XYZ file of C-alpha atoms in Angstrom:
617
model
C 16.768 27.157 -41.393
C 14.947 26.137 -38.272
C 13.000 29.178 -38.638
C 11.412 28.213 -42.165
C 11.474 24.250 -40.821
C 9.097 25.496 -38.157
C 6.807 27.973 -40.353
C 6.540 24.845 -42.636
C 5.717 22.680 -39.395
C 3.214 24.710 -38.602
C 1.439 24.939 -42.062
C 1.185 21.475 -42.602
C -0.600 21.154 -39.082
C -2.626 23.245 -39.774
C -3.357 22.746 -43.262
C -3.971 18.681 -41.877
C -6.075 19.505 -39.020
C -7.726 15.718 -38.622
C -4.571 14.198 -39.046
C -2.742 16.189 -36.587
C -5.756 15.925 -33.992
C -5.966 12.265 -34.045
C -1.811 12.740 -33.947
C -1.778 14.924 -30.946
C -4.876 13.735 -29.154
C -3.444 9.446 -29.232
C 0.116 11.257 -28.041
C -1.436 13.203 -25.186
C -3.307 9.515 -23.931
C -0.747 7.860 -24.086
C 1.539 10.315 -22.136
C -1.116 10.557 -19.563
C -0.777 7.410 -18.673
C 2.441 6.935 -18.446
C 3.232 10.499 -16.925
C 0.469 9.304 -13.890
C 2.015 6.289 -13.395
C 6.037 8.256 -13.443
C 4.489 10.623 -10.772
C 3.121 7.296 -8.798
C 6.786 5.510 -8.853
C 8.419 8.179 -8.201
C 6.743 8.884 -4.691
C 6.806 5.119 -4.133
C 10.723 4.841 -4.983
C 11.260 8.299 -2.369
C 10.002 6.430 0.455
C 12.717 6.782 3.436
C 15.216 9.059 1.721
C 14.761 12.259 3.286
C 17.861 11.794 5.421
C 21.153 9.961 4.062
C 20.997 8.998 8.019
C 18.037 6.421 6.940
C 21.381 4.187 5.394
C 21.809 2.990 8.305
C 18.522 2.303 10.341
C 16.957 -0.856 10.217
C 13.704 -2.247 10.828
C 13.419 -5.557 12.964
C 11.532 -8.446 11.734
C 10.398 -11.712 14.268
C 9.030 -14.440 12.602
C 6.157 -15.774 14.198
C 2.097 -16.374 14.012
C 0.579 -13.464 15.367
C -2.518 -12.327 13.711
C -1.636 -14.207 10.686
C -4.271 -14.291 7.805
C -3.472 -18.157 7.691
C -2.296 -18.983 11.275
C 1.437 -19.604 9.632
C 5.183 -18.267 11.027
C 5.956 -15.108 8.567
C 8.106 -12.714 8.752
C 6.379 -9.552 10.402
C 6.982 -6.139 10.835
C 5.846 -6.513 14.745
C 7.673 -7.875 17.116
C 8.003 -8.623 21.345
C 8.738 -5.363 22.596
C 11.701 -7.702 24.676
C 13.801 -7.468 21.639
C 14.991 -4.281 21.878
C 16.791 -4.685 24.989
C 17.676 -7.676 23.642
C 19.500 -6.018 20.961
C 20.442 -2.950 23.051
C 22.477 -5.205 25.271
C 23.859 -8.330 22.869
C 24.181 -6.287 19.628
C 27.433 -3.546 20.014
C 26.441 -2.924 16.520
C 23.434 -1.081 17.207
C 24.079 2.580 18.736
C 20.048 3.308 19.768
C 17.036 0.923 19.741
C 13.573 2.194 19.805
C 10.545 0.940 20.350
C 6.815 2.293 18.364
C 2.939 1.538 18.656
C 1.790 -0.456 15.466
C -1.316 1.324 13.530
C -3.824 -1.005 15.374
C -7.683 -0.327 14.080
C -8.086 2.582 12.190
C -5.410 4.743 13.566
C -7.704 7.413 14.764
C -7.538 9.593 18.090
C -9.432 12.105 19.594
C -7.598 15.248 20.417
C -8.780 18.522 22.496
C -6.994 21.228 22.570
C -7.976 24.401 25.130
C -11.555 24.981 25.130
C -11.888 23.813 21.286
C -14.158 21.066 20.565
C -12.463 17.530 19.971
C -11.124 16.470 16.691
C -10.190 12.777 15.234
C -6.323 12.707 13.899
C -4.900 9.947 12.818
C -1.114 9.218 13.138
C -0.571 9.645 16.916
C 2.097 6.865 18.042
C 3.489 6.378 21.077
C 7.114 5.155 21.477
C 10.025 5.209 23.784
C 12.302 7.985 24.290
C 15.119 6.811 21.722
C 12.992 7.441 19.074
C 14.131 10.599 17.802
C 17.785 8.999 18.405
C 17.230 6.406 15.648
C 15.129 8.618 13.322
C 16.596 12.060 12.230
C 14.139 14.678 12.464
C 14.728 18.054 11.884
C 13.149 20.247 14.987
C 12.030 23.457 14.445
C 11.734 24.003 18.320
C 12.495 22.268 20.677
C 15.832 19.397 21.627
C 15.727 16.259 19.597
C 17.967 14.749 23.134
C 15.120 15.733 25.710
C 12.680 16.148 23.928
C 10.375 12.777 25.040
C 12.739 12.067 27.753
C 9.792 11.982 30.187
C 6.018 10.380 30.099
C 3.359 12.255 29.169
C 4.864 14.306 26.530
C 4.339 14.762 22.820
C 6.528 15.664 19.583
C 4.100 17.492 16.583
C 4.945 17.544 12.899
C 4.899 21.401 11.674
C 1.894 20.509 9.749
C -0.373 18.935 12.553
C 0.906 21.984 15.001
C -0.657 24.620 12.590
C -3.977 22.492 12.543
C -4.508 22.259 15.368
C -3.076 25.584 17.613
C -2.607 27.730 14.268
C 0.735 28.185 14.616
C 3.822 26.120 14.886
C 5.112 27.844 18.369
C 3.763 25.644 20.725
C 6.091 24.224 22.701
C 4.386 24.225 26.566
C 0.994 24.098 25.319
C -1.158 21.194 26.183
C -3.421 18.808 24.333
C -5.571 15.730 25.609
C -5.374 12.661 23.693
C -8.412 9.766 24.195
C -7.990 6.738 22.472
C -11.264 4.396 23.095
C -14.679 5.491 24.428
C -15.023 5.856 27.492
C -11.336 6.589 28.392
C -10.996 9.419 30.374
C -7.975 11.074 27.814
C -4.503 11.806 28.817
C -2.670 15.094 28.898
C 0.678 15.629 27.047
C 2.864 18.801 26.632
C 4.314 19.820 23.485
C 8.034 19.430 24.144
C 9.019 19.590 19.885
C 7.946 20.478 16.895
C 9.484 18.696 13.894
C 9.560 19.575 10.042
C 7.930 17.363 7.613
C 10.069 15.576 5.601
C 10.396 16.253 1.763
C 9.504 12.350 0.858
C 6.932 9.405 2.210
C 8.021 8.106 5.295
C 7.452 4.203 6.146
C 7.152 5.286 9.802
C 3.921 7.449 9.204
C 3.067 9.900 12.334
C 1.661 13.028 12.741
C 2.784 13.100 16.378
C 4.894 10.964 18.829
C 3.878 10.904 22.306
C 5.953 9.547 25.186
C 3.525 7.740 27.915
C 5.836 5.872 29.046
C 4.467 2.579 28.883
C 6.847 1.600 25.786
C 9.713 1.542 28.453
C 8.304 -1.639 30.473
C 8.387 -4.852 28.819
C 5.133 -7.324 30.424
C 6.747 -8.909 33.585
C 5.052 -12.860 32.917
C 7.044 -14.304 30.756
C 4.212 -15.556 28.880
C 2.836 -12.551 28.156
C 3.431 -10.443 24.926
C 3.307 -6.420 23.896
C 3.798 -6.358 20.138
C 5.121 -3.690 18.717
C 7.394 -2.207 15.985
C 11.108 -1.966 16.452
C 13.379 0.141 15.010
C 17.640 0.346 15.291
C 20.559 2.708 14.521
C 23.266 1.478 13.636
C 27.114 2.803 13.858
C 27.540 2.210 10.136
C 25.758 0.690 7.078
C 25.987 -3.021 7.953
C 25.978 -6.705 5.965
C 23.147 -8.090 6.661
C 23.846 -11.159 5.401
C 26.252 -11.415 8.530
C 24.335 -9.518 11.113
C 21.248 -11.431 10.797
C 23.121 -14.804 11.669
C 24.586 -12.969 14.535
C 20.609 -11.799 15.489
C 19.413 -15.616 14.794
C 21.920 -16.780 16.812
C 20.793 -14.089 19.952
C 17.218 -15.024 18.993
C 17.591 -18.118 19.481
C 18.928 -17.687 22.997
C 16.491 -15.592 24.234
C 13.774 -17.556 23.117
C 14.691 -20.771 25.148
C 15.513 -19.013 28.421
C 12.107 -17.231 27.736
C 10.848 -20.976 27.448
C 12.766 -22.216 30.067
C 10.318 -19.941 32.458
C 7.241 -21.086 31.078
C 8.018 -24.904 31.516
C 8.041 -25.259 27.303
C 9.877 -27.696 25.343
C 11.731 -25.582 22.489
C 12.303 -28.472 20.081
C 8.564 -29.193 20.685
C 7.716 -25.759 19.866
C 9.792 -25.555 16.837
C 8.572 -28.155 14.975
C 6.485 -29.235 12.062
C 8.337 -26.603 9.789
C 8.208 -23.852 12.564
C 11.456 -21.956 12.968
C 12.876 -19.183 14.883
C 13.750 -16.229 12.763
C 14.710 -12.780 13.666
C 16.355 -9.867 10.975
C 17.558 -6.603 10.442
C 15.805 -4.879 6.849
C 16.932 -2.044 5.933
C 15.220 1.110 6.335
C 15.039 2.482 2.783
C 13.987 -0.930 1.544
C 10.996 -1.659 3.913
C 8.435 0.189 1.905
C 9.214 -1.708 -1.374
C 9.480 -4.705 0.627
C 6.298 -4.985 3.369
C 5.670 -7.769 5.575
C 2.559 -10.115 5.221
C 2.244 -8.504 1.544
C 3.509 -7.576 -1.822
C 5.731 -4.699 -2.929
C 4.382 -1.720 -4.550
C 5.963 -2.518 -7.848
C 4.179 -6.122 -7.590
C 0.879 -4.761 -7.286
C 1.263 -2.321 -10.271
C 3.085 -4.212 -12.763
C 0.014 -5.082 -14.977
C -0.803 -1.006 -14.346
C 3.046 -0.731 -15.637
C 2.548 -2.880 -18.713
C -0.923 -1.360 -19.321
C 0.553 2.110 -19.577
C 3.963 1.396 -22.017
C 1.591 -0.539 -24.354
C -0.980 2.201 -24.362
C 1.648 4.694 -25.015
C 2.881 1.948 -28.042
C 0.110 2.159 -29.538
C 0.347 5.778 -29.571
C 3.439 5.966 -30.978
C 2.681 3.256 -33.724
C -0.051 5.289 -34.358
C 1.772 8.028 -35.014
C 4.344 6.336 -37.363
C 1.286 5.114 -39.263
C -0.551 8.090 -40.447
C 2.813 10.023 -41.060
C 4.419 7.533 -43.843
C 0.275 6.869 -44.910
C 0.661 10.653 -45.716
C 4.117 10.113 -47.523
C 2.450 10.374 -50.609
C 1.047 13.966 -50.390
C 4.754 15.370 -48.799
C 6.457 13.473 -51.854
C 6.207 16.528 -54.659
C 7.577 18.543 -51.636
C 10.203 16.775 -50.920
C 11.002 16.173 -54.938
C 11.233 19.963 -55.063
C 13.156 20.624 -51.899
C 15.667 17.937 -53.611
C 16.044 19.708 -56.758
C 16.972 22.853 -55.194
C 19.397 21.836 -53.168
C 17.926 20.396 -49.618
C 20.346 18.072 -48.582
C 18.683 14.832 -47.034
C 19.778 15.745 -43.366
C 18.334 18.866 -43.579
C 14.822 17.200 -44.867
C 14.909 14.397 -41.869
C 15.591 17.475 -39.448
C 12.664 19.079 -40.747
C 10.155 16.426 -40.347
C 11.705 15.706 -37.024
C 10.794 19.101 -36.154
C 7.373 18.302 -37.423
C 7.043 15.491 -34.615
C 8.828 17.656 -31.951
C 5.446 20.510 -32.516
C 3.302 17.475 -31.975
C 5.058 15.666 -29.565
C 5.053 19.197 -27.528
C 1.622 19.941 -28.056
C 0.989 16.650 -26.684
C 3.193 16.916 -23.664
C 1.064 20.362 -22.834
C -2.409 18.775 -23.376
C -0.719 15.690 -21.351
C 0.088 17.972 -18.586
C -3.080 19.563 -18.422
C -4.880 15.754 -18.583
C -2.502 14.890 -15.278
C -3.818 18.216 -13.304
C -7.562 17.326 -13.754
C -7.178 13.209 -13.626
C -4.331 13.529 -10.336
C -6.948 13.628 -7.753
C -9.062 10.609 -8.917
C -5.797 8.415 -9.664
C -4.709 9.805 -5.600
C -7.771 8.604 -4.190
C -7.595 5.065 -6.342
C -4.067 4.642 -4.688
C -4.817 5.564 -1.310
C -1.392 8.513 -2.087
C -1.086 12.657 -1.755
C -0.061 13.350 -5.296
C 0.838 16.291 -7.257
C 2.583 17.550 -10.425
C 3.456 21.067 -9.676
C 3.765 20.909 -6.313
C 6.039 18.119 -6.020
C 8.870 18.026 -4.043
C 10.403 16.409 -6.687
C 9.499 18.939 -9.572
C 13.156 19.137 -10.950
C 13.935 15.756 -11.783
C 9.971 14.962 -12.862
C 10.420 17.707 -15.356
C 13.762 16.623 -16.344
C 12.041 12.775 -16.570
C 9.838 14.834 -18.931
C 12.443 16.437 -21.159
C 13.420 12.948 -21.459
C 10.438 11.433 -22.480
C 9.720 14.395 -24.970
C 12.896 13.807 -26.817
C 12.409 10.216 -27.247
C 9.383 10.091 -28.285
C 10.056 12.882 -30.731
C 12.670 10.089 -31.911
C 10.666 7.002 -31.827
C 7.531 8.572 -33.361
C 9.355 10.887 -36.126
C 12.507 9.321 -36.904
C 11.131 6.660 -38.878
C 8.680 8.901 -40.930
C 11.337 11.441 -41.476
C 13.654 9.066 -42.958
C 11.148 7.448 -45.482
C 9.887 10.736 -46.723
C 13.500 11.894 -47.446
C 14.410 9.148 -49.214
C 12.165 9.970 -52.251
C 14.104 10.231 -55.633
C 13.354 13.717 -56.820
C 13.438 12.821 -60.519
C 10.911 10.077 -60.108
C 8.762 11.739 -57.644
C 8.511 14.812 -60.009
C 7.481 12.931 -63.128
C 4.705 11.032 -60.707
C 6.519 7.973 -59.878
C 6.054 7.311 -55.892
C 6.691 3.549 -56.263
C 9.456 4.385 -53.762
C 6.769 5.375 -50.725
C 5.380 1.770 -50.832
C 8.841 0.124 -50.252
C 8.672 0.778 -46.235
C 4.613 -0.978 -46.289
C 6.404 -4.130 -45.213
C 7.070 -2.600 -41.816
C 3.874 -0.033 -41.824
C 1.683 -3.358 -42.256
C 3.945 -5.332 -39.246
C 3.429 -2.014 -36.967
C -0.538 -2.136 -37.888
C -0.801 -5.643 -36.519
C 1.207 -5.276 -34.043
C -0.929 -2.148 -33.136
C -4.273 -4.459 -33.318
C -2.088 -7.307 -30.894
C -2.216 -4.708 -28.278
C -5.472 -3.459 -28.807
C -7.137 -7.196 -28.625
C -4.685 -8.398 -25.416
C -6.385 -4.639 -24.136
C -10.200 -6.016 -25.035
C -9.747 -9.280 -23.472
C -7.743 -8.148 -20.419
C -10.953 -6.086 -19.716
C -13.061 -8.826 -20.500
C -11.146 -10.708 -17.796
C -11.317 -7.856 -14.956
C -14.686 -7.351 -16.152
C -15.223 -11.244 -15.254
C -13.728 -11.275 -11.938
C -15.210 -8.267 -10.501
C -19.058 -9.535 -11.749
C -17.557 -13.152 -9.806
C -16.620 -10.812 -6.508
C -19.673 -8.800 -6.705
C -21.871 -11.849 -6.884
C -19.989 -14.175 -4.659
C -22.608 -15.958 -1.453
C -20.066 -14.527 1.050
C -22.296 -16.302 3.333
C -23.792 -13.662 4.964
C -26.203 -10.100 3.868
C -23.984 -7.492 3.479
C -26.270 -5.045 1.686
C -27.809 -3.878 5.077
C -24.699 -4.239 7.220
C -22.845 -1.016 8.696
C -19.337 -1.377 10.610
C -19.027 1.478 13.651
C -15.527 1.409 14.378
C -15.632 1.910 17.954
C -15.633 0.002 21.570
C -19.009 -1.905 21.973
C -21.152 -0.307 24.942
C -24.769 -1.742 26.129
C -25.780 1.865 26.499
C -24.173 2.932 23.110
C -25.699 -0.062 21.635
C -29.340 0.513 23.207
C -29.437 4.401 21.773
C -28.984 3.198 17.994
C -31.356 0.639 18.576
C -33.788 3.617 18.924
C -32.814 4.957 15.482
C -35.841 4.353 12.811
C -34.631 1.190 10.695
C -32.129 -0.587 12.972
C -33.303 -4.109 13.626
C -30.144 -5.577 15.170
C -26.915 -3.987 16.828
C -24.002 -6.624 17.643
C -20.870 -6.909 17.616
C -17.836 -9.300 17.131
C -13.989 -9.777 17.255
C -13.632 -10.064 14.080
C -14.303 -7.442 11.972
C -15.723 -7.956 7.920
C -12.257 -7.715 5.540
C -10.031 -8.366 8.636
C -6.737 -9.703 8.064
C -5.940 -11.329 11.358
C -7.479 -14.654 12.605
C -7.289 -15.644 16.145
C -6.104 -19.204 16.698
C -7.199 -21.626 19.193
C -6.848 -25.202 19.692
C -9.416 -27.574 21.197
C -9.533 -30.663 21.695
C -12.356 -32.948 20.549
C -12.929 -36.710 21.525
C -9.280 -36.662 22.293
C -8.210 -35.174 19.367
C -6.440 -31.755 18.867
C -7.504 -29.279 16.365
C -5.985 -26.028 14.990
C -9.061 -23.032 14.547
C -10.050 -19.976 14.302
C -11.981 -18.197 16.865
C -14.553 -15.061 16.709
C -16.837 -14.244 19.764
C -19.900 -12.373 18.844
C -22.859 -11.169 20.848
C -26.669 -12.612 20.950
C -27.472 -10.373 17.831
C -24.428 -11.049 15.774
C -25.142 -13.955 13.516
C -28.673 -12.971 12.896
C -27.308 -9.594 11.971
C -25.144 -11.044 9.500
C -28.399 -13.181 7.935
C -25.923 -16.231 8.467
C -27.448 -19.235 6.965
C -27.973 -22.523 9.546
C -26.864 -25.742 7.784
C -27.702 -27.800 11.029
C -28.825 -27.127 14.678
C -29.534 -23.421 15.694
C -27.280 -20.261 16.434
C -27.481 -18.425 19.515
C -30.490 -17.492 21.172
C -31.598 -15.162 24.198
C -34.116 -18.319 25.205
C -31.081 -20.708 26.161
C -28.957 -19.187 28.953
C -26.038 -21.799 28.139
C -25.857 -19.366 25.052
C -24.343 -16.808 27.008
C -21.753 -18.936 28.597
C -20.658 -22.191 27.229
C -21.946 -22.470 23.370
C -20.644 -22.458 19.970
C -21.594 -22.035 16.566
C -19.052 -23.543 14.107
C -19.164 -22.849 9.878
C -19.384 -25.850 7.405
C -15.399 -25.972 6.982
C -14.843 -26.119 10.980
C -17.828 -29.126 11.202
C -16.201 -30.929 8.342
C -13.266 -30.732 10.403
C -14.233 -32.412 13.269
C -16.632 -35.125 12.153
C -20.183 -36.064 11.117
C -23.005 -35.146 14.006
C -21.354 -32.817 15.774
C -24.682 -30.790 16.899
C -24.611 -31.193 20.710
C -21.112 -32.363 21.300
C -18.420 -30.711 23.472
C -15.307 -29.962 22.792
C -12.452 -27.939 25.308
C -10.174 -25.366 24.354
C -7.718 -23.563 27.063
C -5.173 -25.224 29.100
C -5.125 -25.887 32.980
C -7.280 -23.707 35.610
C -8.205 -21.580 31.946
C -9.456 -24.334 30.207
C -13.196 -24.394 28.740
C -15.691 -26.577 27.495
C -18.166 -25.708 24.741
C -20.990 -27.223 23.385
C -21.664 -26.857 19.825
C -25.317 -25.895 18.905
C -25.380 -24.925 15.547
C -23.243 -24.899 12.185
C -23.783 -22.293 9.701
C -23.035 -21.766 5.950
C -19.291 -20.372 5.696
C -18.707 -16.800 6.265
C -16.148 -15.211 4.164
C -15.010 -12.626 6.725
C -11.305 -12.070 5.250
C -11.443 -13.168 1.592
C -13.133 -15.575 -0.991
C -11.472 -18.441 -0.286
C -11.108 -18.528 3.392
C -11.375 -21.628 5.313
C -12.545 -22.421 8.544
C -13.729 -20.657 11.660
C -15.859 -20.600 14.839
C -17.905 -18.858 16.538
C -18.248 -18.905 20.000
């Protein structure tokens, strides 16, 4: 029977070639999108579970105001490298506590290896030498105990070790590793080389190197060396009830640590400031980042977007088969009167949506292959369908999405088109096919609902992109070019030489920045809270930035070079009316400064559209 239900599948497809294109072709969308955006969650949801270990490692998060886009306490995945001996002495709980380099800049080192010319990798951290105590890494050579037990050593990942040397037997070899110009490079010996794990890992490296400076804490108290911090645990904790415990060791530490540098803590903590220091689990720290939102946040309208468009596909597909009801009715009239039992007339149509749905999963499939890259680059991920380390259960995720939308699309169809009354149907009478056009007409509208929220949510993108595009961000970007590197007068004077460079500058802040710099000053007796960029001579006229009063710097004033500020409309409206040529301090004690303002310039929008005040200085 399924033999002849298939032949007749088949003849009917072919025998309705538009109607099975326009069938197949809205399937095969439809499962694009939602089979690129399955392949996208389902990297994001393997993040940290390449060792059942990960259960019980947790990331540490201070709450404070560090590089803060607004200058606010929040909850941050950096913290004073002090804590983890603070933890590794007051908190039996934790078995190791390790300390890592944060992915300052743009991450990228030089490395030489032998008498090969240099080459920029990114991913090479430096942390203490519990690291590979907390994190379970398989090594392929060498001894996850010794391993960075002394400075100037460094652990490779398999796939970095074959990059570079060729080979993954390397252990003894040497590399040199320069981090800024003009640093002279340090040399490390491969000591391990690990595996890469089968999923994303939050802790991103291609190599950890020991220098040793991640054992030593700063000796003045009121200095700081931020840095991420990672702990083992014995077991999977509560961390409802370890984080009070961590609060409550926090809290102690932080007013002996004030208690050295002379500062009131309830004066410190006030104005809605408050201490705050937690455990987060591993496993959830990739779904759950500090100073932004969660994966699933940022793709939910992506989410929506995709079950809709697949919707519509399916409604689409429930349309044109009862619309055809009327040609399969003498068909099914005959089938009837010969015996075909209604089951075995809804199993043949259902085989009739299982060829399309099929043939739409394969043209689907092929879609993913030659769209994958594009999507990967869009979302900043490595992604792949065949190559997957999670092939089994995509495929099975697949199964499952072929069967029900075999289900949804043909079940419906199937059972009106069975239904006919052979007796009527035979002597012409197909009044019966119009008795489901109640529900054909809701699914058409409802089809047109999604296709007009589509339309207008595209308008709406469409809007905001023309209103980012065009935006006076205060300054000429069309002409600008960011060098990530260390600023050098030399460096500076040989691009100068290049044909079409008018200005070379640079600042502390750079364009799209999330950090601000705080500073308070005090003006006419009055404190202020601001944010602070130094720039060289050539900065603001390099940006085109547009004077509103007074002048910006200048090589013909010498103050400029010492003692003078520029300040944007927001900072000016700040302080007062007239401010051209008034001073104002900043600093405390034998560090303290005064500035006199010169100049006040249009707003800059260095970190996003609606960003308030800052200085220049």
């Amino acid at each position: 029977m399924f033999k002849i239900n298939f032949k007749i599948a088949l003849r009917n497809l072919l025998k309705n070639k538009v109607y099975a294109a326009i069938n197949i072709g809205g399937l095969a969308l439809g499962l694009t999108a939602f089979v690129l955006l399955l392949l996208f969650i389902n990297h994001e949801k393997n993040y940290d579970q390449w060792d059942t270990q990960l259960e019980k490692v947790y990331q540490i998060r201070e709450m404070h105001d560090f590089f803060t886009p607004d200058n606010k306490p929040h909850w941050q995945d950096i913290g004073d490298s002090r804590i983890a001996n603070l933890l590794t002495e007051k908190v039996p709980q934790f078995k190791h506590v390790t300390k890592i380099s944060n992915n300052w800049g743009n991450g990228y080192s030089s490395i030489k290896v032998a008498q090969n010319e240099p080459v920029l990798q990114k991913g090479f951290r430096d942390a203490d030498s519990s690291f590979f105590k907390v994190f379970p890494y398989q090594f392929i050579y060498g001894d996850e105990k010794t391993a960075i037990n002394k400075p100037h050593t460094v652990v490779l990942k398999q796939s970095i070790a074959k990059q570079l040397y060729g080979t993954d037997k390397v252990l003894g070899k040497t590399l040199k590793l320069v981090m800024w110009r003009n640093d002279p490079g340090e040399e490390y010996t491969v000591t391990g080389v690990v595996a890469d794990p089968a999923t994303a890992q939050s802790v991103a490296f291609n190599a950890i190197t020991h220098s040793g400076n991640r054992e030593k804490d700063p000796e003045n108290p009121g200095s700081s060396n931020y840095c991420q911090i990672y702990a083992l645990a014995n077991q999977a904790l509560d961390t409802a009830s370890l984080n009070q415990n961590l609060l409550k060791v926090y809290i102690d530490f932080k007013k002996a640590s004030f208690a050295q540098r002379k500062i009131n803590f309830a004066d410190y903590y006030k104005e809605g400031k408050k201490p705050g220091l937690m455990a987060f689990p591993m496993q959830q720290v990739h779904s759950n980042p500090a100073l932004s939102s969660g994966w699933f946040d940022k793709i939910k309208p992506i989410v929506a977007l995709s079950i809709f468009l697949l919707l519509v596909s399916v409604i689409n597909f429930v349309n044109l088969a009862t619309a055809q009801s009327v040609q399969r009715a003498k068909e099914v009239g005959v089938k009837k009167v010969l015996g075909a039992y209604k089951k075995q007339l809804v199993m043949q149509f259902l085989v009739e949506s299982a060829i399309q749905s099929l043939l739409a999963l394969f043209i689907c499939v092929a879609l993913v292959e030659v769209l994958l890259p594009a999507f990967s680059n869009h979302f900043e991920v490595e992604l792949s369908f065949w190559r997957s380390k999670q092939l089994f259960s995509l495929v099975v995720q697949l199964l499952g999405l072929f069967v029900l939308i075999t289900l949804l699309a043909g079940f419906y169809p199937a059972w009106v088109l069975s239904k006919y009354n052979p007796v009527k149907v035979l002597k012409g009478n197909y009044e019966s096919g119009f008795k489901g056009m109640a529900l054909r007409n809701g699914l058409v509208v409802l089809q047109f609902i999604i296709a007009v929220t589509f339309i207008i949510g595209i308008g709406v993108m469409q809007m905001q992109t023309s209103y980012i595009a065009h935006k006076d961000l205060g300054f000429d970007k069309s002409k600008l070019i960011n060098i990530a590197t260390n600023y050098d007068d030399n460096f500076a004077e040989r691009i100068k030489k290049i044909a079409g460079v008018q200005y070379v500058a640079t600042t502390t802040q750079v364009m799209g920045n999330a950090f601000n710099v705080p500073q308070k000053i005090t003006y006419k007796d009055q404190q202020f809270d601001i944010n602070t960029v130094t720039v060289s001579m050539d900065a603001l006229p390099a940006l085109g930035a547009q004077v509103v009063s007074g002048r910006i710097f200048s090589r013909e004033y010498k103050q400029d070079t010492v003692n003078t500020a520029v300040l944007n409309e927001t900072a000016a409206k700040l302080l007062g009316k007239n401010i051209v040529g008034q001073m104002y301090k900043s600093g405390e004690g034998e560090h303290q400064n005064a500035f006199q303002i010169v100049g006040v310039i249009k707003d800059l929008s260095l970190i996003h559209i609606s960003e308030p005040t800052r200085q220049y200085s």
